[in-house]
Short mmCIF file of C-alpha atoms in Angstrom, two decimals:
data_model
loop_
_atom_site.label_atom_id
_atom_site.label_comp_id
_atom_site.label_asym_id
_atom_site.label_seq_id
_atom_site.Cartn_x
_atom_site.Cartn_y
_atom_site.Cartn_z
CA MET A 1 0.00 0.00 0.00
CA TYR A 2 2.79 2.42 1.02
CA ALA A 3 4.83 1.27 -1.97
CA MET A 4 1.96 2.00 -4.38
CA ARG A 5 1.24 5.38 -2.76
CA GLU A 6 4.91 6.33 -2.91
CA ALA A 7 5.26 5.11 -6.49
CA ILE A 8 2.34 7.30 -7.59
CA ALA A 9 3.68 10.20 -5.53
CA GLY A 10 7.10 9.67 -7.12
CA VAL A 11 5.56 10.04 -10.58
CA ARG A 12 3.73 13.19 -9.46
CA ARG A 13 6.85 14.70 -7.91
CA ALA A 14 9.02 14.23 -10.97
CA PRO A 15 6.64 14.04 -13.96
CA VAL A 16 9.23 15.27 -16.46
CA LEU A 17 11.84 12.73 -15.41
CA ILE A 18 9.36 9.85 -15.34
CA GLY A 19 7.90 11.09 -18.63
CA LEU A 20 11.36 11.06 -20.21
CA SER A 21 12.03 7.57 -18.81
CA SER A 22 8.69 6.36 -20.21
CA GLY A 23 9.51 8.04 -23.53
CA MET A 24 12.87 6.26 -23.72
CA VAL A 25 11.25 2.97 -22.77
CA GLY A 26 8.56 3.66 -25.40
CA MET A 27 11.11 4.35 -28.15
CA ALA A 28 13.10 1.24 -27.25
CA LEU A 29 9.97 -0.91 -27.31
CA PHE A 30 8.79 0.82 -30.51
CA VAL A 31 11.81 -0.66 -32.29
CA VAL A 32 10.85 -4.06 -30.86
CA GLY A 33 7.24 -3.39 -32.01
CA LEU A 34 8.32 -2.62 -35.58
CA PHE A 35 10.45 -5.72 -35.60
CA SER A 36 7.46 -7.76 -34.34
CA LEU A 37 5.26 -6.29 -37.07
CA ALA A 38 7.80 -7.23 -39.75
CA THR A 39 8.35 -10.69 -38.24
CA TYR A 40 4.64 -11.39 -38.00
CA ASN A 41 4.01 -10.41 -41.62
CA LEU A 42 6.98 -12.46 -42.77
CA GLN A 43 5.52 -15.41 -40.88
CA ILE A 44 2.16 -14.91 -42.61
CA ALA A 45 3.82 -14.71 -46.02
CA LEU A 46 5.85 -17.88 -45.38
CA ALA A 47 2.80 -19.69 -44.02
CA ALA A 48 0.83 -18.77 -47.16
CA ILE A 49 3.57 -20.20 -49.34
CA GLU A 50 3.91 -23.22 -47.11
CA GLU A 51 0.19 -23.96 -47.44
CA ARG A 52 0.79 -24.67 -51.09
CA VAL A 53 3.23 -27.46 -50.31
CA GLU A 54 1.61 -30.73 -51.42
CA VAL A 55 2.51 -33.99 -53.10
CA VAL A 56 0.98 -34.72 -56.46
CA VAL A 57 0.97 -38.43 -57.42
CA TYR A 58 0.59 -38.83 -61.21
CA LEU A 59 -1.12 -42.07 -62.22
CA ARG A 60 -0.73 -44.07 -65.38
CA ASP A 61 -3.72 -44.02 -67.72
CA ASP A 62 -4.15 -47.78 -67.35
CA ALA A 63 -4.40 -47.69 -63.55
CA ARG A 64 -7.49 -49.51 -62.37
CA GLN A 65 -10.04 -47.75 -60.14
CA SER A 66 -9.54 -50.35 -57.38
CA GLU A 67 -5.78 -49.69 -57.42
CA ILE A 68 -6.37 -45.91 -57.27
CA ASP A 69 -8.82 -46.33 -54.37
CA HIS A 70 -6.30 -48.53 -52.54
CA LEU A 71 -3.50 -45.97 -52.95
CA LEU A 72 -5.84 -43.14 -51.95
CA GLY A 73 -6.65 -45.03 -48.74
CA GLU A 74 -2.95 -45.74 -48.09
CA LEU A 75 -2.02 -42.07 -48.53
CA ALA A 76 -4.94 -40.87 -46.39
CA ASP A 77 -3.69 -43.15 -43.58
CA TYR A 78 -0.49 -41.15 -43.17
CA PRO A 79 -0.91 -39.16 -39.93
CA GLU A 80 0.63 -36.11 -41.62
CA VAL A 81 -1.93 -36.13 -44.44
CA SER A 82 -5.07 -34.07 -44.04
CA ARG A 83 -6.81 -34.86 -47.35
CA VAL A 84 -6.25 -36.73 -50.62
CA ASN A 85 -8.11 -35.51 -53.73
CA TYR A 86 -8.50 -37.59 -56.83
CA VAL A 87 -8.19 -35.51 -60.02
CA SER A 88 -9.41 -37.34 -63.12
CA LYS A 89 -8.00 -36.68 -66.59
CA ARG A 90 -11.12 -34.67 -67.46
CA ASP A 91 -10.84 -32.59 -64.24
CA ALA A 92 -7.17 -31.98 -65.01
CA LEU A 93 -8.01 -30.78 -68.49
CA GLU A 94 -10.79 -28.48 -67.29
CA ARG A 95 -8.52 -27.03 -64.66
CA ALA A 96 -5.74 -26.47 -67.19
CA GLN A 97 -8.12 -24.70 -69.58
CA ARG A 98 -9.34 -22.53 -66.72
CA GLU A 99 -6.02 -21.76 -65.10
CA LEU A 100 -3.89 -21.59 -68.22
CA PRO A 101 -6.12 -19.74 -70.73
CA GLU A 102 -3.11 -18.93 -72.96
CA PHE A 103 -2.89 -22.66 -73.77
CA GLY A 104 -6.68 -23.02 -73.99
CA GLN A 105 -6.84 -23.62 -77.74
CA LEU A 106 -4.02 -26.14 -77.56
CA PHE A 107 -6.03 -28.26 -75.13
CA VAL A 108 -9.18 -27.95 -77.31
CA ASP A 109 -7.32 -28.96 -80.47
CA ALA A 110 -5.66 -31.99 -78.93
CA GLU A 111 -7.37 -35.19 -80.03
CA VAL A 112 -6.31 -37.02 -76.92
CA ASN A 113 -6.29 -35.55 -73.42
CA PRO A 114 -2.53 -35.39 -72.65
CA LEU A 115 -2.97 -34.73 -68.96
CA PRO A 116 -2.64 -37.59 -66.46
CA GLN A 117 -5.03 -38.43 -63.68
CA SER A 118 -3.55 -37.72 -60.24
CA LEU A 119 -3.90 -37.78 -56.48
CA GLU A 120 -3.27 -34.48 -54.70
CA VAL A 121 -2.01 -35.07 -51.18
CA GLU A 122 -2.65 -32.16 -48.79
CA LEU A 123 -0.69 -32.08 -45.57
CA ARG A 124 -1.59 -30.96 -42.09
CA PRO A 125 -0.07 -27.66 -40.88
CA GLY A 126 3.32 -28.26 -39.31
CA ASN A 127 3.92 -31.35 -41.49
CA ARG A 128 4.73 -29.61 -44.75
CA THR A 129 8.41 -30.29 -44.32
CA PRO A 130 10.90 -31.60 -46.91
CA ASP A 131 11.25 -34.88 -44.94
CA VAL A 132 7.53 -35.62 -44.88
CA VAL A 133 6.82 -34.77 -48.53
CA GLU A 134 9.87 -36.76 -49.61
CA ARG A 135 8.75 -39.80 -47.59
CA ILE A 136 5.19 -39.69 -48.98
CA ALA A 137 6.40 -39.19 -52.54
CA ARG A 138 8.88 -42.08 -52.22
CA GLY A 139 6.14 -44.35 -50.83
CA ALA A 140 3.79 -43.52 -53.72
CA ARG A 141 6.48 -44.10 -56.36
CA ASN A 142 6.70 -47.76 -55.26
CA TYR A 143 3.36 -48.51 -56.83
CA PRO A 144 3.71 -49.76 -60.43
CA PHE A 145 0.71 -47.77 -61.67
CA VAL A 146 2.24 -44.52 -60.42
CA GLU A 147 3.95 -42.54 -63.15
CA ASP A 148 5.67 -40.15 -60.76
CA ALA A 149 5.18 -38.29 -57.46
CA LEU A 150 6.29 -34.66 -57.36
CA TYR A 151 6.34 -31.96 -54.74
CA GLY A 152 8.56 -29.22 -56.13
CA GLU A 153 11.60 -30.56 -54.31
CA GLU A 154 13.81 -27.59 -55.10
CA TRP A 155 11.49 -24.83 -53.96
CA VAL A 156 10.35 -26.77 -50.88
CA ASP A 157 13.99 -27.02 -49.85
CA ARG A 158 14.48 -23.32 -50.53
CA LEU A 159 11.32 -22.42 -48.66
CA PHE A 160 12.46 -24.30 -45.61
CA ALA A 161 15.95 -22.87 -45.84
CA LEU A 162 14.31 -19.44 -45.96
CA ARG A 163 12.19 -20.36 -42.97
CA ARG A 164 15.23 -21.47 -41.01
CA ILE A 165 17.06 -18.25 -41.88
CA GLY A 166 13.94 -16.26 -40.92
CA PHE A 167 13.63 -18.10 -37.61
CA ALA A 168 17.32 -17.71 -36.75
CA SER A 169 17.41 -14.03 -37.69
CA THR A 170 14.17 -13.42 -35.76
CA ALA A 171 15.65 -15.06 -32.67
CA VAL A 172 19.02 -13.29 -32.91
CA LEU A 173 17.69 -9.86 -33.90
CA GLY A 174 14.78 -10.17 -31.45
CA ALA A 175 17.18 -11.00 -28.62
CA ALA A 176 19.48 -8.13 -29.67
CA PHE A 177 16.61 -5.64 -29.82
CA ALA A 178 15.28 -6.86 -26.47
CA LEU A 179 18.76 -6.52 -24.96
CA VAL A 180 19.18 -3.00 -26.35
CA ALA A 181 15.70 -2.11 -25.09
CA ALA A 182 16.58 -3.52 -21.66
CA LEU A 183 19.80 -1.48 -21.56
CA ILE A 184 18.00 1.72 -22.58
CA ILE A 185 15.22 1.08 -20.07
CA GLY A 186 17.80 0.30 -17.38
CA THR A 187 19.73 3.50 -18.12
CA ALA A 188 16.58 5.63 -18.16
CA LEU A 189 15.43 4.28 -14.82
CA ARG A 190 18.91 4.50 -13.33
CA ILE A 191 18.89 8.21 -14.16
CA ALA A 192 15.51 8.51 -12.41
CA ILE A 193 16.90 6.70 -9.38
CA PHE A 194 20.09 8.74 -9.36
CA ALA A 195 17.99 11.91 -9.32
CA ARG A 196 16.41 10.64 -6.13
CA ARG A 197 19.60 9.41 -4.44
CA GLU A 198 19.11 11.85 -1.55
CA GLU A 199 15.71 10.38 -0.82
CA ILE A 200 17.15 6.86 -0.86
CA TYR A 201 19.99 7.96 1.39
CA ILE A 202 17.58 9.53 3.87
CA MET A 203 15.37 6.46 3.91
CA ARG A 204 18.38 4.33 4.78
CA LEU A 205 19.43 6.87 7.33
CA VAL A 206 16.15 6.61 9.23
CA GLY A 207 16.19 2.82 9.32
CA ALA A 208 14.26 1.69 6.26
CA ARG A 209 14.87 -1.88 5.23
CA ASN A 210 16.22 -2.40 1.73
CA GLY A 211 13.02 -4.09 0.60
CA PHE A 212 10.97 -1.16 1.84
CA ILE A 213 13.12 1.28 -0.15
CA ARG A 214 13.12 -0.91 -3.24
CA ARG A 215 9.39 -1.57 -3.56
CA PRO A 216 8.19 1.94 -4.58
CA PHE A 217 11.03 2.22 -7.11
CA ILE A 218 10.24 -1.18 -8.61
CA LEU A 219 6.56 -0.21 -8.89
CA GLU A 220 7.53 3.13 -10.39
CA GLY A 221 9.74 1.29 -12.90
CA ALA A 222 6.84 -1.01 -13.76
CA MET A 223 4.56 2.01 -14.28
CA ALA A 224 7.15 3.76 -16.46
CA GLY A 225 7.63 0.52 -18.41
CA LEU A 226 3.88 0.08 -18.86
CA ALA A 227 3.50 3.70 -20.02
CA GLY A 228 6.42 3.14 -22.41
CA GLY A 229 4.77 -0.06 -23.64
CA ILE A 230 1.52 1.80 -24.37
CA LEU A 231 3.46 4.53 -26.19
CA ALA A 232 5.30 1.87 -28.23
CA ILE A 233 2.01 0.24 -29.21
CA VAL A 234 0.52 3.59 -30.26
CA LEU A 235 3.61 4.36 -32.37
CA THR A 236 3.71 0.87 -33.89
CA TYR A 237 -0.02 1.02 -34.72
CA THR A 238 0.39 4.47 -36.31
CA THR A 239 3.25 3.12 -38.43
CA TYR A 240 1.16 0.08 -39.37
CA ARG A 241 -1.76 2.33 -40.49
CA GLY A 242 0.64 4.45 -42.51
CA VAL A 243 2.24 1.46 -44.24
CA TYR A 244 -1.19 -0.09 -44.87
CA ALA A 245 -2.61 3.13 -46.33
CA TYR A 246 0.33 4.30 -48.44
CA LEU A 247 2.71 1.40 -49.12
CA PHE A 248 1.33 -2.13 -49.07
CA GLU A 249 -1.10 -4.40 -47.29
CA VAL A 250 0.19 -5.66 -43.96
CA ALA A 251 -1.45 -7.46 -41.06
CA TRP A 252 -1.59 -6.08 -37.52
CA ILE A 253 0.14 -8.18 -34.88
CA PRO A 254 -2.11 -10.46 -32.79
CA GLY A 255 -3.63 -9.18 -29.53
CA GLY A 256 -1.56 -11.70 -27.57
CA TRP A 257 1.65 -10.13 -28.86
CA VAL A 258 0.37 -6.68 -27.82
CA GLY A 259 -0.38 -8.06 -24.35
CA ILE A 260 3.05 -9.65 -24.14
CA GLY A 261 4.59 -6.32 -25.24
CA LEU A 262 2.80 -4.43 -22.45
CA LEU A 263 3.70 -7.08 -19.91
CA ALA A 264 7.31 -7.08 -21.13
CA GLY A 265 7.43 -3.28 -20.79
CA ALA A 266 6.17 -3.45 -17.21
CA LEU A 267 8.48 -6.34 -16.34
CA PHE A 268 11.51 -4.73 -18.00
CA GLY A 269 10.73 -1.53 -16.11
CA ALA A 270 10.36 -3.31 -12.78
CA ALA A 271 13.44 -5.48 -13.31
CA SER A 272 15.66 -2.63 -14.55
CA SER A 273 14.54 -0.44 -11.69
CA GLY A 274 15.12 -3.31 -9.24
CA VAL A 275 18.67 -3.88 -10.50
CA ALA A 276 19.46 -0.15 -10.51
CA ILE A 277 18.13 0.41 -6.97
CA ARG A 278 19.91 -2.71 -5.72
CA ARG A 279 23.20 -1.40 -7.09
CA HIS A 280 22.51 2.04 -5.68
CA LEU A 281 21.71 0.66 -2.23
CA ARG A 282 25.06 -1.10 -2.18
CA GLU A 283 26.77 2.22 -2.78
CA VAL A 284 24.97 4.43 -0.22
CA MET B 1 25.32 2.73 24.90
CA ILE B 2 28.28 3.69 22.70
CA LYS B 3 31.62 2.00 23.17
CA LEU B 4 34.66 2.45 20.98
CA THR B 5 37.50 0.03 21.66
CA HIS B 6 40.89 0.75 20.02
CA VAL B 7 39.16 2.04 16.92
CA SER B 8 41.27 3.03 13.94
CA LYS B 9 40.09 4.12 10.53
CA GLU B 10 42.53 4.28 7.67
CA TYR B 11 41.75 5.50 4.18
CA PRO B 12 43.95 4.31 1.31
CA LYS B 13 45.00 7.81 0.16
CA ARG B 14 44.44 9.95 3.25
CA GLY B 15 46.00 7.68 5.81
CA TYR B 16 44.65 7.45 9.36
CA ALA B 17 41.50 9.47 10.08
CA LEU B 18 41.24 7.87 13.52
CA HIS B 19 43.97 6.16 15.46
CA ASP B 20 43.37 3.88 18.43
CA VAL B 21 40.37 5.76 19.84
CA SER B 22 38.56 4.30 22.84
CA PHE B 23 35.72 5.79 24.88
CA HIS B 24 32.46 4.76 26.47
CA LEU B 25 29.37 6.97 26.45
CA LYS B 26 26.80 5.74 28.93
CA LYS B 27 23.04 5.96 28.96
CA ALA B 28 21.59 9.47 29.43
CA GLU B 29 25.01 11.11 29.10
CA PHE B 30 25.43 14.36 27.17
CA ALA B 31 28.77 14.76 25.45
CA PHE B 32 30.46 17.08 23.02
CA LEU B 33 32.98 15.75 20.53
CA THR B 34 35.30 18.51 19.49
CA GLY B 35 38.47 19.13 17.52
CA HIS B 36 39.74 21.08 14.54
CA SER B 37 38.62 20.38 11.01
CA GLY B 38 40.04 17.03 9.93
CA SER B 39 40.56 15.85 13.51
CA GLY B 40 38.22 12.87 12.95
CA LYS B 41 34.91 14.10 14.40
CA SER B 42 32.78 13.23 11.37
CA THR B 43 34.59 9.92 10.91
CA THR B 44 33.80 9.04 14.53
CA MET B 45 30.13 10.00 14.04
CA SER B 46 29.86 8.00 10.85
CA LEU B 47 31.43 4.94 12.52
CA ILE B 48 28.97 5.20 15.41
CA HIS B 49 26.12 5.51 12.91
CA MET B 50 27.63 2.55 11.07
CA ALA B 51 27.69 4.42 7.81
CA ASP B 52 31.28 3.20 7.71
CA TYR B 53 33.27 0.54 9.52
CA PRO B 54 36.59 0.75 11.39
CA THR B 55 39.76 -0.63 9.87
CA SER B 56 40.56 -2.13 13.27
CA GLY B 57 38.98 -2.13 16.70
CA GLU B 58 35.29 -2.35 17.52
CA VAL B 59 32.39 0.07 17.70
CA ARG B 60 29.47 -1.09 19.83
CA VAL B 61 26.21 0.82 19.68
CA SER B 62 23.26 -0.20 21.81
CA GLY B 63 24.29 -3.85 21.70
CA PHE B 64 25.25 -3.94 18.01
CA SER B 65 28.88 -4.56 17.09
CA SER B 66 30.53 -3.14 13.99
CA ALA B 67 32.43 -6.43 13.71
CA ARG B 68 29.25 -8.36 13.05
CA MET B 69 27.18 -5.71 11.25
CA THR B 70 26.01 -6.43 7.71
CA GLY B 71 24.17 -4.21 5.25
CA ARG B 72 21.04 -6.27 5.79
CA ASP B 73 20.97 -5.56 9.54
CA LEU B 74 21.85 -1.91 9.30
CA TRP B 75 18.25 -0.81 9.73
CA LYS B 76 18.20 -2.30 13.24
CA VAL B 77 20.94 -0.02 14.54
CA ARG B 78 19.61 2.97 12.57
CA ARG B 79 16.29 2.69 14.39
CA ARG B 80 18.07 2.97 17.75
CA VAL B 81 20.24 5.90 16.80
CA GLY B 82 18.79 9.25 15.71
CA MET B 83 21.08 11.33 13.53
CA VAL B 84 21.12 15.08 12.88
CA PHE B 85 23.38 16.72 10.30
CA GLN B 86 24.72 20.20 9.69
CA ASP B 87 22.95 20.33 6.31
CA PHE B 88 19.67 18.96 7.73
CA ARG B 89 19.24 16.28 5.01
CA LEU B 90 15.51 16.86 4.70
CA LEU B 91 13.49 15.88 1.66
CA PRO B 92 12.80 18.96 -0.45
CA GLY B 93 9.33 19.49 -1.84
CA ARG B 94 7.77 17.88 1.21
CA SER B 95 6.29 19.45 4.30
CA ALA B 96 7.78 19.31 7.79
CA LEU B 97 5.08 16.81 8.74
CA GLU B 98 5.82 14.59 5.72
CA ASN B 99 9.53 14.56 6.53
CA VAL B 100 8.84 13.34 10.05
CA ALA B 101 6.07 10.98 8.93
CA LEU B 102 8.49 9.29 6.52
CA VAL B 103 10.38 7.71 9.42
CA LEU B 104 7.17 6.45 10.95
CA GLU B 105 6.05 4.96 7.65
CA VAL B 106 9.45 3.37 7.19
CA THR B 107 9.27 1.69 10.58
CA GLY B 108 5.79 0.34 9.99
CA THR B 109 3.85 2.58 12.38
CA PRO B 110 0.09 2.05 11.84
CA ARG B 111 -1.22 4.62 9.39
CA LYS B 112 -3.69 6.15 11.82
CA ALA B 113 -0.97 6.77 14.38
CA ILE B 114 1.49 8.42 11.97
CA GLN B 115 0.02 11.92 11.74
CA PRO B 116 -0.70 12.36 15.47
CA LYS B 117 2.80 11.19 16.39
CA ALA B 118 4.47 13.36 13.73
CA ASN B 119 2.49 16.35 14.99
CA ARG B 120 3.47 15.56 18.58
CA LEU B 121 7.16 15.40 17.60
CA LEU B 122 6.95 18.72 15.77
CA ASP B 123 5.23 20.14 18.82
CA GLN B 124 8.08 18.82 20.99
CA VAL B 125 10.66 20.69 18.92
CA GLY B 126 8.57 23.87 18.93
CA LEU B 127 7.18 23.69 15.41
CA SER B 128 3.53 22.97 16.05
CA GLY B 129 2.42 25.77 13.74
CA LYS B 130 4.69 24.78 10.86
CA ALA B 131 3.64 21.19 10.20
CA GLY B 132 2.26 21.93 6.75
CA ALA B 133 5.08 24.23 5.66
CA LEU B 134 7.36 22.99 2.92
CA VAL B 135 11.01 22.53 3.91
CA GLU B 136 11.97 25.36 1.53
CA GLU B 137 9.71 27.76 3.43
CA LEU B 138 11.45 27.17 6.78
CA SER B 139 14.42 29.02 8.28
CA GLY B 140 17.69 27.20 9.04
CA GLY B 141 16.84 26.81 12.70
CA GLU B 142 13.38 25.51 11.88
CA ARG B 143 14.78 23.03 9.39
CA GLN B 144 17.16 21.73 12.01
CA ARG B 145 14.24 21.32 14.42
CA VAL B 146 12.39 19.29 11.79
CA ALA B 147 15.54 17.15 11.41
CA ILE B 148 15.63 16.66 15.19
CA ALA B 149 11.93 15.72 15.25
CA ARG B 150 12.67 13.20 12.50
CA ALA B 151 15.64 11.82 14.46
CA LEU B 152 13.40 11.33 17.49
CA ALA B 153 10.60 9.60 15.58
CA ASN B 154 12.02 6.12 16.15
CA ASP B 155 12.26 6.71 19.91
CA PRO B 156 16.02 6.12 19.70
CA TYR B 157 18.33 5.45 22.64
CA ILE B 158 21.00 7.76 21.28
CA LEU B 159 20.94 11.06 19.43
CA LEU B 160 23.97 11.84 17.28
CA ALA B 161 24.39 15.39 15.99
CA ASP B 162 27.18 16.19 13.54
CA GLU B 163 27.84 19.96 13.65
CA PRO B 164 24.08 20.61 13.93
CA THR B 165 24.54 24.32 14.59
CA GLY B 166 27.19 24.93 11.93
CA ASN B 167 24.72 26.71 9.65
CA LEU B 168 22.75 28.51 12.34
CA ASP B 169 22.93 31.95 13.95
CA ASP B 170 23.56 32.34 17.67
CA ARG B 171 19.93 32.52 18.71
CA ALA B 172 18.94 29.43 16.70
CA THR B 173 22.03 27.62 18.04
CA ARG B 174 20.99 28.27 21.63
CA GLY B 175 17.48 27.07 20.84
CA ILE B 176 18.80 23.83 19.38
CA LEU B 177 21.14 23.24 22.34
CA ASP B 178 18.30 23.81 24.80
CA LEU B 179 16.29 21.30 22.87
CA PHE B 180 19.11 18.75 23.07
CA TRP B 181 19.29 19.23 26.83
CA ASP B 182 15.53 18.68 27.12
CA ILE B 183 15.84 15.52 25.06
CA ASN B 184 18.76 14.36 27.17
CA ALA B 185 16.69 14.95 30.30
CA THR B 186 14.29 12.21 29.07
CA GLY B 187 17.14 9.69 29.42
CA MET B 188 18.45 9.72 25.87
CA ALA B 189 22.21 9.82 25.33
CA VAL B 190 23.31 12.77 23.18
CA LEU B 191 26.64 13.03 21.38
CA MET B 192 27.19 16.26 19.51
CA ALA B 193 30.17 16.97 17.29
CA THR B 194 31.17 20.63 17.13
CA HIS B 195 34.28 22.70 16.64
CA ASP B 196 32.64 25.68 18.39
CA LEU B 197 34.57 25.96 21.69
CA GLU B 198 32.56 29.01 22.72
CA LEU B 199 29.42 26.93 22.59
CA ILE B 200 31.02 24.11 24.59
CA ARG B 201 32.10 26.55 27.32
CA ARG B 202 28.45 27.47 27.85
CA TYR B 203 27.70 23.90 28.92
CA PRO B 204 30.39 22.96 31.44
CA HIS B 205 28.43 20.00 32.81
CA ALA B 206 28.53 18.14 29.53
CA ARG B 207 31.18 15.50 28.99
CA LEU B 208 33.82 16.50 26.48
CA PHE B 209 35.89 14.44 24.07
CA GLU B 210 38.60 16.15 22.08
CA LEU B 211 40.20 14.72 18.98
CA ASP B 212 43.43 15.88 17.40
CA GLN B 213 44.75 14.38 14.19
CA GLY B 214 42.63 11.28 14.68
CA LYS B 215 43.68 10.68 18.28
CA LEU B 216 41.56 11.13 21.39
CA VAL B 217 43.58 13.68 23.35
CA TYR B 218 41.07 14.62 26.04
CA ASP B 219 38.13 12.97 27.81
CA SER B 220 36.68 15.13 30.60
CA ALA B 221 35.38 12.06 32.48
CA ALA B 222 38.86 10.53 32.58
CA ALA B 223 40.34 13.90 33.60
CA ASP B 224 37.81 14.19 36.46
CA THR B 225 38.66 10.70 37.64
CA GLU B 226 42.36 11.47 37.59
CA ALA B 227 41.80 14.77 39.45
CA SER B 228 39.80 13.08 42.18
#
């Protein structure tokens, strides 16, 4: 109760200093916010590409219906497979005429439908990896009535290499940004604490326990961090609206990320303040 | 109450600030600690207040030994020793009442009891009408009285005063000294550091310690014993 009262009073007594601390925290977290926005949209873009990863099993024209049904059942039994669609020669031709209109006349003129019947194997999210598609394709190729099983080996490999690079750079850059933000927040709050060194000294002088001195400062740090977090979200959202309106379509980060950002701001603030006051108490 | 046994304090660059100082201040005693600038008065006060620790020897204050004191236990001794400084060390931007109330809040006094007790303390030091005044609005003498009220808030056994009248005029100085005597009359030990010999002469009944270049060169109690 005293800690909360003192923390609020501390903000009232030095609004400019606390405002500056919150501003610095806000700018540090704004960089993290922009990075999150970019990361999230990169994730969406990669996920959209990844969704298109599937195995297409091309069947010979003389494959019997019972053999096709058997293979369809076998493929559907893979735990990683979500759905298997049978595409007949006629369906394949119709689709080609629809999706490739520039070759439309060619398909009409052909006396025989050149396109093979096939099974399109869709995979569950999280299973669209090179290993899984390779395994399913290899299994399908064992059947004598299967002409070939393809999955765009080269671009699947590239996609996953890109994903790995994206994940690694997100982790490294995210950690670096978080570290820089923590250092800035720590410095801002240390300045605020240094400005109140006399108060800390006097509290020690009159017999305050360390915990009693620390609590209001930790709360004040949490409040400054939270205010900085809110500022960072406002700035990130403004940037997002600007990019969306004038540059290209982007998605706003999920609510959970916003919540984590606010919580991180408050926690960073509290922790940085706690470390700074602990160090200061050792010196006075 | 306060016992210094062969206390020395050496600083790496400055050398010895105190050298083999021993004395014992008993309960309800009033003593002056005097000496020229740099004689070791402030070092002695800060060792008694355990703001610093001796290089050798032992300082015992109200049962606490400097040899066993840790930063975590410092608050225990601070609550038994009230301290008054030359520069008051009050919190600016806060009223006289808030400065005194801070100590009571720090020591966990129930909230309802804080204001009445802070008012009573201000009344005791003659500032009943100035409770709401900001520190900046008070004169030097009044500020020192607020500092004394704050030092008394923990009901300490000992009151330490480091040059408390150094920034005050003669009239305010006399007022503060009278206040110390009144406090001492309640049974509290008072140790006041001052270089003002004129002031000391006005109170011949007080015990007197004199330091010179870090050494205790005079203790009036020991001199009386020798004389008798």
